[in-house]
């Protein structure tokens, strides 16, 4: 197991930020740590990276407890904190060299140029960090997190504040790095999970409320939604005769129909069409959305 968190509590003074959370991340996984603002994501990540101590419970990375062995675990962990603290007055190459020296690396020059290539910073490498766009600054942040070739990478909100193009590029970079490393990334954006991650751990108000594969979680919701388009117009009151319906919404070309029954709603709709001499032009089961589940699990 790459990351193991067991019965972890973290208090800031009287306030509990994280309450009795436990989860594991297997080697090679890319796991999303998803939750609304203030849920406890950064706090948990700071404990895992050994930046702050837990109040109780424990966290281990590759079998090493982070609290007592913090310097050793930092050698196997790469960390991109939420606000990506960079030295804006330093040049990209200079900063990367500085980080490599902190890790006491011997082949600093080669390693820096490898990293610059790896994260796509070649064109920007001679600029000051302060002159870079947010997307390129994130690349510098990711490069400093992987320069010592850690086994585990912890990324706190790595795509927040990026424009749509930068977002796609950074996700792609994380996916590529994730082929070789265990990655845990925090986010409050659902699409991020679907785009990058194998598994998702959802946290709300300091507690874990879900932990599963993204696709399995989406299917857990017992609501089925079907889109249907008939050849003739049909009124809401007519459709309401389909007994299993829990929600009806007219769209431009047809109807979105929801049901909480276990029977396949499409069968009932087909039957309704037959009884009312209607032709079904489109009948489509909508993918269940993780977003819906997230909303349900984290609403206050
Ligand atoms: P997230 O990363 O999910 O947005 P955080 O871990 O930053 O959540 O915060 C969890 C809770 O702990 C919030 O209520 C936040 O206000 C509180 N908190 C975070 N850091 C501190 C701190 N240094 N001192 C006091 N409270 C804090």
PDB file of C-alpha atoms and ligand atoms in Angstrom:
ATOM      1  CA  UNK A   1       0.000   0.000   0.000  1.00  0.00           C
ATOM      2  CA  UNK A   2       1.423   3.410  -0.906  1.00  0.00           C
ATOM      3  CA  UNK A   3      -0.603   5.576   1.455  1.00  0.00           C
ATOM      4  CA  UNK A   4      -2.426   4.368   4.547  1.00  0.00           C
ATOM      5  CA  UNK A   5      -4.417   6.743   6.704  1.00  0.00           C
ATOM      6  CA  UNK A   6      -5.941   5.279   9.860  1.00  0.00           C
ATOM      7  CA  UNK A   7      -8.371   6.919  12.276  1.00  0.00           C
ATOM      8  CA  UNK A   8      -6.839  10.300  11.637  1.00  0.00           C
ATOM      9  CA  UNK A   9      -8.004  13.335  13.614  1.00  0.00           C
ATOM     10  CA  UNK A  10      -6.698  16.861  13.230  1.00  0.00           C
ATOM     11  CA  UNK A  11      -7.764  19.738  15.442  1.00  0.00           C
ATOM     12  CA  UNK A  12      -6.829  23.381  14.985  1.00  0.00           C
ATOM     13  CA  UNK A  13      -7.307  24.569  18.562  1.00  0.00           C
ATOM     14  CA  UNK A  14     -10.825  23.508  19.437  1.00  0.00           C
ATOM     15  CA  UNK A  15     -11.919  23.056  15.840  1.00  0.00           C
ATOM     16  CA  UNK A  16     -11.833  19.574  14.315  1.00  0.00           C
ATOM     17  CA  UNK A  17     -10.778  19.819  10.654  1.00  0.00           C
ATOM     18  CA  UNK A  18     -10.522  16.057  10.113  1.00  0.00           C
ATOM     19  CA  UNK A  19     -12.500  13.530  12.140  1.00  0.00           C
ATOM     20  CA  UNK A  20     -11.543   9.877  12.286  1.00  0.00           C
ATOM     21  CA  UNK A  21     -10.761   9.363   8.616  1.00  0.00           C
ATOM     22  CA  UNK A  22      -9.279   6.163   7.178  1.00  0.00           C
ATOM     23  CA  UNK A  23      -8.430   5.279   3.581  1.00  0.00           C
ATOM     24  CA  UNK A  24      -5.715   3.602   1.512  1.00  0.00           C
ATOM     25  CA  UNK A  25      -4.099   4.382  -1.804  1.00  0.00           C
ATOM     26  CA  UNK A  26      -2.589   1.428  -3.647  1.00  0.00           C
ATOM     27  CA  UNK A  27       0.674   1.631  -5.491  1.00  0.00           C
ATOM     28  CA  UNK A  28       0.208   2.996  -9.020  1.00  0.00           C
ATOM     29  CA  UNK A  29      -3.260   4.412  -8.441  1.00  0.00           C
ATOM     30  CA  UNK A  30      -4.375   7.947  -9.274  1.00  0.00           C
ATOM     31  CA  UNK A  31      -6.858   8.831  -6.565  1.00  0.00           C
ATOM     32  CA  UNK A  32      -8.966  11.965  -6.358  1.00  0.00           C
ATOM     33  CA  UNK A  33      -9.594  13.467  -2.971  1.00  0.00           C
ATOM     34  CA  UNK A  34     -12.815  15.288  -3.614  1.00  0.00           C
ATOM     35  CA  UNK A  35     -14.743  17.617  -1.362  1.00  0.00           C
ATOM     36  CA  UNK A  36     -16.172  21.097  -1.052  1.00  0.00           C
ATOM     37  CA  UNK A  37     -14.061  23.970   0.281  1.00  0.00           C
ATOM     38  CA  UNK A  38     -13.239  23.551   3.944  1.00  0.00           C
ATOM     39  CA  UNK A  39     -13.895  19.780   3.897  1.00  0.00           C
ATOM     40  CA  UNK A  40     -10.401  18.911   5.190  1.00  0.00           C
ATOM     41  CA  UNK A  41      -8.535  17.994   1.985  1.00  0.00           C
ATOM     42  CA  UNK A  42      -5.488  20.247   2.474  1.00  0.00           C
ATOM     43  CA  UNK A  43      -5.269  19.357   6.143  1.00  0.00           C
ATOM     44  CA  UNK A  44      -5.170  15.636   5.341  1.00  0.00           C
ATOM     45  CA  UNK A  45      -2.557  16.174   2.646  1.00  0.00           C
ATOM     46  CA  UNK A  46      -0.396  18.261   4.964  1.00  0.00           C
ATOM     47  CA  UNK A  47      -0.464  15.428   7.504  1.00  0.00           C
ATOM     48  CA  UNK A  48       0.401  12.812   4.865  1.00  0.00           C
ATOM     49  CA  UNK A  49       3.327  14.887   3.609  1.00  0.00           C
ATOM     50  CA  UNK A  50       4.606  15.396   7.154  1.00  0.00           C
ATOM     51  CA  UNK A  51       4.079  19.174   7.113  1.00  0.00           C
ATOM     52  CA  UNK A  52       1.797  19.176  10.135  1.00  0.00           C
ATOM     53  CA  UNK A  53       1.339  16.519  12.819  1.00  0.00           C
ATOM     54  CA  UNK A  54      -1.904  14.622  13.272  1.00  0.00           C
ATOM     55  CA  UNK A  55      -3.774  15.170  16.546  1.00  0.00           C
ATOM     56  CA  UNK A  56      -4.301  11.409  16.711  1.00  0.00           C
ATOM     57  CA  UNK A  57      -4.382   8.406  14.424  1.00  0.00           C
ATOM     58  CA  UNK A  58      -1.659   7.832  11.886  1.00  0.00           C
ATOM     59  CA  UNK A  59      -0.571   8.022   8.295  1.00  0.00           C
ATOM     60  CA  UNK A  60       2.072   5.930   6.568  1.00  0.00           C
ATOM     61  CA  UNK A  61       3.624   6.295   3.136  1.00  0.00           C
ATOM     62  CA  UNK A  62       5.165   3.165   1.629  1.00  0.00           C
ATOM     63  CA  UNK A  63       4.979   1.619   5.096  1.00  0.00           C
ATOM     64  CA  UNK A  64       6.816   4.500   6.819  1.00  0.00           C
ATOM     65  CA  UNK A  65       4.983   6.502   9.485  1.00  0.00           C
ATOM     66  CA  UNK A  66       5.041  10.150   8.434  1.00  0.00           C
ATOM     67  CA  UNK A  67       5.066  11.703  11.877  1.00  0.00           C
ATOM     68  CA  UNK A  68       8.172  10.159  13.292  1.00  0.00           C
ATOM     69  CA  UNK A  69      10.087   9.641  10.088  1.00  0.00           C
ATOM     70  CA  UNK A  70       9.287  12.856   8.361  1.00  0.00           C
ATOM     71  CA  UNK A  71      12.671  13.473   6.637  1.00  0.00           C
ATOM     72  CA  UNK A  72      12.812   9.963   5.235  1.00  0.00           C
ATOM     73  CA  UNK A  73       9.239  10.072   4.002  1.00  0.00           C
ATOM     74  CA  UNK A  74       9.839  13.404   2.298  1.00  0.00           C
ATOM     75  CA  UNK A  75      12.393  11.639   0.117  1.00  0.00           C
ATOM     76  CA  UNK A  76       9.655   9.370  -1.243  1.00  0.00           C
ATOM     77  CA  UNK A  77       6.900  11.994  -1.414  1.00  0.00           C
ATOM     78  CA  UNK A  78       6.528  14.796  -3.934  1.00  0.00           C
ATOM     79  CA  UNK A  79       4.182  17.581  -2.836  1.00  0.00           C
ATOM     80  CA  UNK A  80       2.564  20.453  -4.684  1.00  0.00           C
ATOM     81  CA  UNK A  81       0.854  22.603  -2.035  1.00  0.00           C
ATOM     82  CA  UNK A  82      -2.383  24.400  -2.782  1.00  0.00           C
ATOM     83  CA  UNK A  83      -0.972  27.856  -3.440  1.00  0.00           C
ATOM     84  CA  UNK A  84       2.182  26.602  -5.176  1.00  0.00           C
ATOM     85  CA  UNK A  85       4.710  28.701  -3.231  1.00  0.00           C
ATOM     86  CA  UNK A  86       7.420  29.571  -5.747  1.00  0.00           C
ATOM     87  CA  UNK A  87      10.222  32.135  -5.636  1.00  0.00           C
ATOM     88  CA  UNK A  88       8.968  34.565  -8.262  1.00  0.00           C
ATOM     89  CA  UNK A  89      12.311  36.366  -8.546  1.00  0.00           C
ATOM     90  CA  UNK A  90      14.202  33.207  -9.432  1.00  0.00           C
ATOM     91  CA  UNK A  91      14.714  31.953 -12.954  1.00  0.00           C
ATOM     92  CA  UNK A  92      13.076  28.627 -13.787  1.00  0.00           C
ATOM     93  CA  UNK A  93      16.378  26.771 -14.163  1.00  0.00           C
ATOM     94  CA  UNK A  94      17.896  28.473 -11.139  1.00  0.00           C
ATOM     95  CA  UNK A  95      14.915  27.486  -8.971  1.00  0.00           C
ATOM     96  CA  UNK A  96      14.945  23.896 -10.188  1.00  0.00           C
ATOM     97  CA  UNK A  97      18.674  23.700  -9.423  1.00  0.00           C
ATOM     98  CA  UNK A  98      18.001  25.110  -5.969  1.00  0.00           C
ATOM     99  CA  UNK A  99      15.389  22.408  -5.276  1.00  0.00           C
ATOM    100  CA  UNK A 100      17.680  19.661  -6.615  1.00  0.00           C
ATOM    101  CA  UNK A 101      20.404  20.820  -4.229  1.00  0.00           C
ATOM    102  CA  UNK A 102      17.977  20.714  -1.279  1.00  0.00           C
ATOM    103  CA  UNK A 103      17.521  17.034  -2.082  1.00  0.00           C
ATOM    104  CA  UNK A 104      21.326  16.742  -2.228  1.00  0.00           C
ATOM    105  CA  UNK A 105      21.226  15.397  -5.768  1.00  0.00           C
ATOM    106  CA  UNK A 106      24.613  14.902  -7.419  1.00  0.00           C
ATOM    107  CA  UNK A 107      23.644  15.284 -11.091  1.00  0.00           C
ATOM    108  CA  UNK A 108      21.867  18.632 -10.673  1.00  0.00           C
ATOM    109  CA  UNK A 109      22.385  19.995 -14.203  1.00  0.00           C
ATOM    110  CA  UNK A 110      21.180  16.863 -15.990  1.00  0.00           C
ATOM    111  CA  UNK A 111      18.288  16.370 -13.626  1.00  0.00           C
ATOM    112  CA  UNK A 112      17.099  19.964 -14.076  1.00  0.00           C
ATOM    113  CA  UNK A 113      17.202  19.721 -17.847  1.00  0.00           C
ATOM    114  CA  UNK A 114      15.374  16.345 -17.708  1.00  0.00           C
ATOM    115  CA  UNK A 115      12.642  17.851 -15.555  1.00  0.00           C
ATOM    116  CA  UNK A 116      12.281  20.882 -17.803  1.00  0.00           C
ATOM    117  CA  UNK A 117      11.728  18.576 -20.772  1.00  0.00           C
ATOM    118  CA  UNK A 118       9.442  16.262 -18.821  1.00  0.00           C
ATOM    119  CA  UNK A 119       6.986  18.980 -17.822  1.00  0.00           C
ATOM    120  CA  UNK A 120       7.208  20.948 -21.088  1.00  0.00           C
ATOM    121  CA  UNK A 121       9.053  24.016 -19.839  1.00  0.00           C
ATOM    122  CA  UNK A 122      11.717  24.219 -22.555  1.00  0.00           C
ATOM    123  CA  UNK A 123      10.474  27.477 -24.078  1.00  0.00           C
ATOM    124  CA  UNK A 124      10.066  29.146 -20.700  1.00  0.00           C
ATOM    125  CA  UNK A 125      13.195  27.837 -19.003  1.00  0.00           C
ATOM    126  CA  UNK A 126      15.166  31.092 -19.164  1.00  0.00           C
ATOM    127  CA  UNK A 127      12.386  33.257 -17.775  1.00  0.00           C
ATOM    128  CA  UNK A 128      11.814  34.403 -14.233  1.00  0.00           C
ATOM    129  CA  UNK A 129       9.055  32.437 -12.506  1.00  0.00           C
ATOM    130  CA  UNK A 130       7.179  35.701 -11.878  1.00  0.00           C
ATOM    131  CA  UNK A 131       6.905  36.208 -15.658  1.00  0.00           C
ATOM    132  CA  UNK A 132       5.224  32.838 -16.265  1.00  0.00           C
ATOM    133  CA  UNK A 133       1.511  32.231 -16.762  1.00  0.00           C
ATOM    134  CA  UNK A 134      -0.379  30.263 -14.101  1.00  0.00           C
ATOM    135  CA  UNK A 135      -0.235  27.116 -16.241  1.00  0.00           C
ATOM    136  CA  UNK A 136       3.554  27.281 -16.568  1.00  0.00           C
ATOM    137  CA  UNK A 137       3.921  28.059 -12.863  1.00  0.00           C
ATOM    138  CA  UNK A 138       1.988  24.853 -12.155  1.00  0.00           C
ATOM    139  CA  UNK A 139       4.426  23.010 -14.402  1.00  0.00           C
ATOM    140  CA  UNK A 140       7.298  24.406 -12.309  1.00  0.00           C
ATOM    141  CA  UNK A 141       5.414  23.315  -9.174  1.00  0.00           C
ATOM    142  CA  UNK A 142       4.963  19.798 -10.546  1.00  0.00           C
ATOM    143  CA  UNK A 143       8.613  19.657 -11.677  1.00  0.00           C
ATOM    144  CA  UNK A 144       9.842  20.581  -8.182  1.00  0.00           C
ATOM    145  CA  UNK A 145       7.548  17.901  -6.754  1.00  0.00           C
ATOM    146  CA  UNK A 146       8.996  15.108  -8.919  1.00  0.00           C
ATOM    147  CA  UNK A 147      12.634  16.215  -9.239  1.00  0.00           C
ATOM    148  CA  UNK A 148      13.804  13.728  -6.574  1.00  0.00           C
ATOM    149  CA  UNK A 149      11.869  10.917  -8.273  1.00  0.00           C
ATOM    150  CA  UNK A 150       9.429  10.269  -5.416  1.00  0.00           C
ATOM    151  CA  UNK A 151       7.218   7.177  -5.411  1.00  0.00           C
ATOM    152  CA  UNK A 152       4.169   9.106  -4.252  1.00  0.00           C
ATOM    153  CA  UNK A 153       2.915  12.424  -5.534  1.00  0.00           C
ATOM    154  CA  UNK A 154       0.501  14.592  -3.551  1.00  0.00           C
ATOM    155  CA  UNK A 155      -1.076  17.431  -5.533  1.00  0.00           C
ATOM    156  CA  UNK A 156      -3.315  19.899  -3.723  1.00  0.00           C
ATOM    157  CA  UNK A 157      -5.799  21.477  -6.172  1.00  0.00           C
ATOM    158  CA  UNK A 158      -3.290  21.282  -9.059  1.00  0.00           C
ATOM    159  CA  UNK A 159      -5.642  22.727 -11.680  1.00  0.00           C
ATOM    160  CA  UNK A 160      -7.392  25.456  -9.728  1.00  0.00           C
ATOM    161  CA  UNK A 161      -7.333  28.834 -11.451  1.00  0.00           C
ATOM    162  CA  UNK A 162      -6.169  27.518 -14.827  1.00  0.00           C
ATOM    163  CA  UNK A 163      -7.786  28.491 -18.111  1.00  0.00           C
ATOM    164  CA  UNK A 164      -9.421  25.694 -20.162  1.00  0.00           C
ATOM    165  CA  UNK A 165      -6.352  25.045 -22.342  1.00  0.00           C
ATOM    166  CA  UNK A 166      -3.968  25.013 -19.393  1.00  0.00           C
ATOM    167  CA  UNK A 167      -6.384  22.720 -17.580  1.00  0.00           C
ATOM    168  CA  UNK A 168      -6.282  20.136 -20.347  1.00  0.00           C
ATOM    169  CA  UNK A 169      -2.478  20.326 -20.549  1.00  0.00           C
ATOM    170  CA  UNK A 170      -1.905  19.951 -16.809  1.00  0.00           C
ATOM    171  CA  UNK A 171      -4.378  17.048 -16.609  1.00  0.00           C
ATOM    172  CA  UNK A 172      -2.516  15.350 -19.443  1.00  0.00           C
ATOM    173  CA  UNK A 173       0.787  15.899 -17.611  1.00  0.00           C
ATOM    174  CA  UNK A 174      -0.642  14.414 -14.398  1.00  0.00           C
ATOM    175  CA  UNK A 175      -1.986  11.420 -16.312  1.00  0.00           C
ATOM    176  CA  UNK A 176       1.445  10.820 -17.858  1.00  0.00           C
ATOM    177  CA  UNK A 177       3.254  11.122 -14.528  1.00  0.00           C
ATOM    178  CA  UNK A 178       0.580   8.873 -12.982  1.00  0.00           C
ATOM    179  CA  UNK A 179       1.709   5.998 -15.203  1.00  0.00           C
ATOM    180  CA  UNK A 180       4.861   5.733 -13.089  1.00  0.00           C
ATOM    181  CA  UNK A 181       3.846   7.049  -9.689  1.00  0.00           C
ATOM    182  CA  UNK A 182       1.124   6.816  -7.117  1.00  0.00           C
ATOM    183  CA  UNK A 183      -0.810  10.074  -7.264  1.00  0.00           C
ATOM    184  CA  UNK A 184      -3.288  11.580  -4.862  1.00  0.00           C
ATOM    185  CA  UNK A 185      -4.809  14.856  -5.967  1.00  0.00           C
ATOM    186  CA  UNK A 186      -7.373  17.020  -4.303  1.00  0.00           C
ATOM    187  CA  UNK A 187     -10.056  18.839  -6.205  1.00  0.00           C
ATOM    188  CA  UNK A 188     -13.549  20.199  -5.891  1.00  0.00           C
ATOM    189  CA  UNK A 189     -14.188  19.749  -9.618  1.00  0.00           C
ATOM    190  CA  UNK A 190     -16.066  16.637 -10.654  1.00  0.00           C
ATOM    191  CA  UNK A 191     -14.828  16.545 -14.270  1.00  0.00           C
ATOM    192  CA  UNK A 192     -11.302  16.306 -12.905  1.00  0.00           C
ATOM    193  CA  UNK A 193     -12.158  12.985 -11.310  1.00  0.00           C
ATOM    194  CA  UNK A 194     -13.702  11.568 -14.439  1.00  0.00           C
ATOM    195  CA  UNK A 195     -10.825  12.849 -16.601  1.00  0.00           C
ATOM    196  CA  UNK A 196      -7.857  11.639 -14.568  1.00  0.00           C
ATOM    197  CA  UNK A 197      -8.592   9.339 -11.671  1.00  0.00           C
ATOM    198  CA  UNK A 198      -9.014   5.604 -11.051  1.00  0.00           C
ATOM    199  CA  UNK A 199     -10.703   6.056  -7.739  1.00  0.00           C
ATOM    200  CA  UNK A 200     -12.305   8.777  -5.682  1.00  0.00           C
ATOM    201  CA  UNK A 201     -12.401   9.426  -1.955  1.00  0.00           C
ATOM    202  CA  UNK A 202     -15.047  11.997  -1.057  1.00  0.00           C
ATOM    203  CA  UNK A 203     -14.658  14.021   2.129  1.00  0.00           C
ATOM    204  CA  UNK A 204     -17.237  16.314   3.667  1.00  0.00           C
ATOM    205  CA  UNK A 205     -16.975  18.266   6.913  1.00  0.00           C
ATOM    206  CA  UNK A 206     -13.885  16.305   7.909  1.00  0.00           C
ATOM    207  CA  UNK A 207     -15.409  12.863   7.332  1.00  0.00           C
ATOM    208  CA  UNK A 208     -15.100  10.358   4.479  1.00  0.00           C
ATOM    209  CA  UNK A 209     -18.505   9.912   2.860  1.00  0.00           C
ATOM    210  CA  UNK A 210     -17.555   7.733  -0.127  1.00  0.00           C
ATOM    211  CA  UNK A 211     -14.582   5.708  -1.344  1.00  0.00           C
ATOM    212  CA  UNK A 212     -14.840   3.742  -4.597  1.00  0.00           C
ATOM    213  CA  UNK A 213     -14.109   3.672  -8.315  1.00  0.00           C
ATOM    214  CA  UNK A 214     -15.537   6.796  -9.948  1.00  0.00           C
ATOM    215  CA  UNK A 215     -17.763   4.746 -12.263  1.00  0.00           C
ATOM    216  CA  UNK A 216     -19.041   2.525  -9.419  1.00  0.00           C
ATOM    217  CA  UNK A 217     -19.902   5.560  -7.335  1.00  0.00           C
ATOM    218  CA  UNK A 218     -21.834   7.165 -10.142  1.00  0.00           C
ATOM    219  CA  UNK A 219     -23.868   3.985 -10.555  1.00  0.00           C
ATOM    220  CA  UNK A 220     -24.611   3.760  -6.844  1.00  0.00           C
ATOM    221  CA  UNK A 221     -27.229   6.442  -7.155  1.00  0.00           C
ATOM    222  CA  UNK A 222     -30.558   4.603  -7.582  1.00  0.00           C
ATOM    223  CA  UNK A 223     -32.071   7.196  -9.888  1.00  0.00           C
ATOM    224  CA  UNK A 224     -32.381   6.265 -13.560  1.00  0.00           C
ATOM    225  CA  UNK A 225     -32.805   8.987 -16.126  1.00  0.00           C
ATOM    226  CA  UNK A 226     -34.065   8.367 -19.648  1.00  0.00           C
ATOM    227  CA  UNK A 227     -34.341  10.758 -22.568  1.00  0.00           C
ATOM    228  CA  UNK A 228     -37.240  10.093 -24.920  1.00  0.00           C
ATOM    229  CA  UNK A 229     -38.388  11.737 -28.129  1.00  0.00           C
ATOM    230  CA  UNK A 230     -41.762  10.796 -29.675  1.00  0.00           C
ATOM    231  CA  UNK A 231     -42.990  11.488 -33.212  1.00  0.00           C
ATOM    232  CA  UNK A 232     -45.925  13.535 -31.874  1.00  0.00           C
ATOM    233  CA  UNK A 233     -46.201  15.991 -29.030  1.00  0.00           C
ATOM    234  CA  UNK A 234     -47.215  14.483 -25.726  1.00  0.00           C
ATOM    235  CA  UNK A 235     -48.495  16.371 -22.707  1.00  0.00           C
ATOM    236  CA  UNK A 236     -47.071  16.182 -19.221  1.00  0.00           C
ATOM    237  CA  UNK A 237     -50.350  14.844 -17.838  1.00  0.00           C
ATOM    238  CA  UNK A 238     -50.320  12.021 -20.416  1.00  0.00           C
ATOM    239  CA  UNK A 239     -46.755  11.073 -19.475  1.00  0.00           C
ATOM    240  CA  UNK A 240     -47.553  11.130 -15.788  1.00  0.00           C
ATOM    241  CA  UNK A 241     -49.617   7.996 -16.395  1.00  0.00           C
ATOM    242  CA  UNK A 242     -46.338   6.068 -16.528  1.00  0.00           C
ATOM    243  CA  UNK A 243     -46.508   4.921 -12.923  1.00  0.00           C
ATOM    244  CA  UNK A 244     -42.815   4.789 -12.045  1.00  0.00           C
ATOM    245  CA  UNK A 245     -42.015   8.430 -12.863  1.00  0.00           C
ATOM    246  CA  UNK A 246     -40.507  10.575 -10.102  1.00  0.00           C
ATOM    247  CA  UNK A 247     -39.515  13.621 -12.212  1.00  0.00           C
ATOM    248  CA  UNK A 248     -40.412  14.956 -15.663  1.00  0.00           C
ATOM    249  CA  UNK A 249     -38.646  17.691 -17.586  1.00  0.00           C
ATOM    250  CA  UNK A 250     -39.434  18.934 -21.087  1.00  0.00           C
ATOM    251  CA  UNK A 251     -36.404  19.639 -23.291  1.00  0.00           C
ATOM    252  CA  UNK A 252     -36.260  21.192 -26.774  1.00  0.00           C
ATOM    253  CA  UNK A 253     -36.785  17.898 -28.563  1.00  0.00           C
ATOM    254  CA  UNK A 254     -38.259  15.543 -25.994  1.00  0.00           C
ATOM    255  CA  UNK A 255     -38.523  14.609 -22.334  1.00  0.00           C
ATOM    256  CA  UNK A 256     -36.096  13.776 -19.557  1.00  0.00           C
ATOM    257  CA  UNK A 257     -37.792  11.253 -17.319  1.00  0.00           C
ATOM    258  CA  UNK A 258     -36.501  10.125 -13.941  1.00  0.00           C
ATOM    259  CA  UNK A 259     -37.494   7.123 -11.902  1.00  0.00           C
ATOM    260  CA  UNK A 260     -36.352   5.578  -8.654  1.00  0.00           C
ATOM    261  CA  UNK A 261     -37.955   2.193  -9.454  1.00  0.00           C
ATOM    262  CA  UNK A 262     -35.706  -0.786 -10.164  1.00  0.00           C
ATOM    263  CA  UNK A 263     -37.614  -1.771 -13.354  1.00  0.00           C
ATOM    264  CA  UNK A 264     -35.980  -0.526 -16.544  1.00  0.00           C
ATOM    265  CA  UNK A 265     -37.770   2.722 -17.299  1.00  0.00           C
ATOM    266  CA  UNK A 266     -37.233   2.272 -21.056  1.00  0.00           C
ATOM    267  CA  UNK A 267     -39.567  -0.752 -21.072  1.00  0.00           C
ATOM    268  CA  UNK A 268     -42.336   1.258 -19.442  1.00  0.00           C
ATOM    269  CA  UNK A 269     -41.855   4.116 -21.904  1.00  0.00           C
ATOM    270  CA  UNK A 270     -41.961   1.749 -24.884  1.00  0.00           C
ATOM    271  CA  UNK A 271     -45.160   0.239 -23.520  1.00  0.00           C
ATOM    272  CA  UNK A 272     -46.653   3.727 -23.041  1.00  0.00           C
ATOM    273  CA  UNK A 273     -45.775   4.621 -26.657  1.00  0.00           C
ATOM    274  CA  UNK A 274     -47.468   1.485 -27.945  1.00  0.00           C
ATOM    275  CA  UNK A 275     -50.632   2.093 -25.931  1.00  0.00           C
ATOM    276  CA  UNK A 276     -50.826   5.681 -27.201  1.00  0.00           C
ATOM    277  CA  UNK A 277     -49.959   4.979 -30.846  1.00  0.00           C
ATOM    278  CA  UNK A 278     -46.737   6.941 -30.599  1.00  0.00           C
ATOM    279  CA  UNK A 279     -43.477   6.235 -32.375  1.00  0.00           C
ATOM    280  CA  UNK A 280     -40.327   6.426 -30.281  1.00  0.00           C
ATOM    281  CA  UNK A 281     -37.710   8.369 -32.243  1.00  0.00           C
ATOM    282  CA  UNK A 282     -35.057   8.370 -29.485  1.00  0.00           C
ATOM    283  CA  UNK A 283     -34.867   6.412 -26.254  1.00  0.00           C
ATOM    284  CA  UNK A 284     -31.637   6.825 -24.336  1.00  0.00           C
ATOM    285  CA  UNK A 285     -30.537   5.981 -20.806  1.00  0.00           C
ATOM    286  CA  UNK A 286     -28.546   8.953 -19.518  1.00  0.00           C
ATOM    287  CA  UNK A 287     -25.228   8.268 -17.790  1.00  0.00           C
ATOM    288  CA  UNK A 288     -25.589   8.734 -14.089  1.00  0.00           C
ATOM    289  CA  UNK A 289     -23.618  11.681 -13.012  1.00  0.00           C
ATOM    290  CA  UNK A 290     -21.005  11.657 -10.316  1.00  0.00           C
ATOM    291  CA  UNK A 291     -21.847  15.297  -9.874  1.00  0.00           C
ATOM    292  CA  UNK A 292     -25.333  14.380  -8.681  1.00  0.00           C
ATOM    293  CA  UNK A 293     -23.936  11.926  -6.150  1.00  0.00           C
ATOM    294  CA  UNK A 294     -21.379  14.450  -4.953  1.00  0.00           C
ATOM    295  CA  UNK A 295     -24.127  17.022  -4.439  1.00  0.00           C
ATOM    296  CA  UNK A 296     -26.169  14.524  -2.443  1.00  0.00           C
ATOM    297  CA  UNK A 297     -23.261  13.397  -0.307  1.00  0.00           C
ATOM    298  CA  UNK A 298     -21.984  16.840   0.528  1.00  0.00           C
ATOM    299  CA  UNK A 299     -25.083  18.990   0.849  1.00  0.00           C
ATOM    300  CA  UNK A 300     -25.363  20.523   4.271  1.00  0.00           C
TER     301      UNK A 300
HETATM  302  P1  LIG B   1     -10.072  22.047   2.164  1.00  0.00           P
HETATM  303  O1  LIG B   1      -8.654  21.811   1.742  1.00  0.00           O
HETATM  304  O2  LIG B   1     -10.956  20.871   1.916  1.00  0.00           O
HETATM  305  O3  LIG B   1     -10.646  23.306   1.605  1.00  0.00           O
HETATM  306  P2  LIG B   1      -8.906  22.564   4.767  1.00  0.00           P
HETATM  307  O4  LIG B   1      -8.180  21.347   5.163  1.00  0.00           O
HETATM  308  O5  LIG B   1      -8.097  23.703   4.246  1.00  0.00           O
HETATM  309  O6  LIG B   1     -10.079  22.197   3.766  1.00  0.00           O
HETATM  310  O7  LIG B   1      -9.739  23.109   6.026  1.00  0.00           O
HETATM  311  C1  LIG B   1     -10.539  22.271   6.839  1.00  0.00           C
HETATM  312  C2  LIG B   1     -11.083  23.104   7.992  1.00  0.00           C
HETATM  313  O8  LIG B   1     -10.020  23.466   8.860  1.00  0.00           O
HETATM  314  C3  LIG B   1     -11.745  24.403   7.564  1.00  0.00           C
HETATM  315  O9  LIG B   1     -12.830  24.643   8.418  1.00  0.00           O
HETATM  316  C4  LIG B   1     -10.664  25.430   7.752  1.00  0.00           C
HETATM  317  O10 LIG B   1     -11.201  26.705   8.016  1.00  0.00           O
HETATM  318  C5  LIG B   1      -9.918  24.883   8.956  1.00  0.00           C
HETATM  319  N1  LIG B   1      -8.494  25.238   8.933  1.00  0.00           N
HETATM  320  C6  LIG B   1      -7.610  24.954   7.959  1.00  0.00           C
HETATM  321  N2  LIG B   1      -6.376  25.401   8.286  1.00  0.00           N
HETATM  322  C7  LIG B   1      -6.489  25.999   9.493  1.00  0.00           C
HETATM  323  C8  LIG B   1      -5.577  26.653  10.379  1.00  0.00           C
HETATM  324  N3  LIG B   1      -4.290  26.764  10.087  1.00  0.00           N
HETATM  325  N4  LIG B   1      -6.080  27.142  11.533  1.00  0.00           N
HETATM  326  C9  LIG B   1      -7.382  27.018  11.861  1.00  0.00           C
HETATM  327  N5  LIG B   1      -8.297  26.397  11.092  1.00  0.00           N
HETATM  328  C10 LIG B   1      -7.866  25.901   9.917  1.00  0.00           C
END
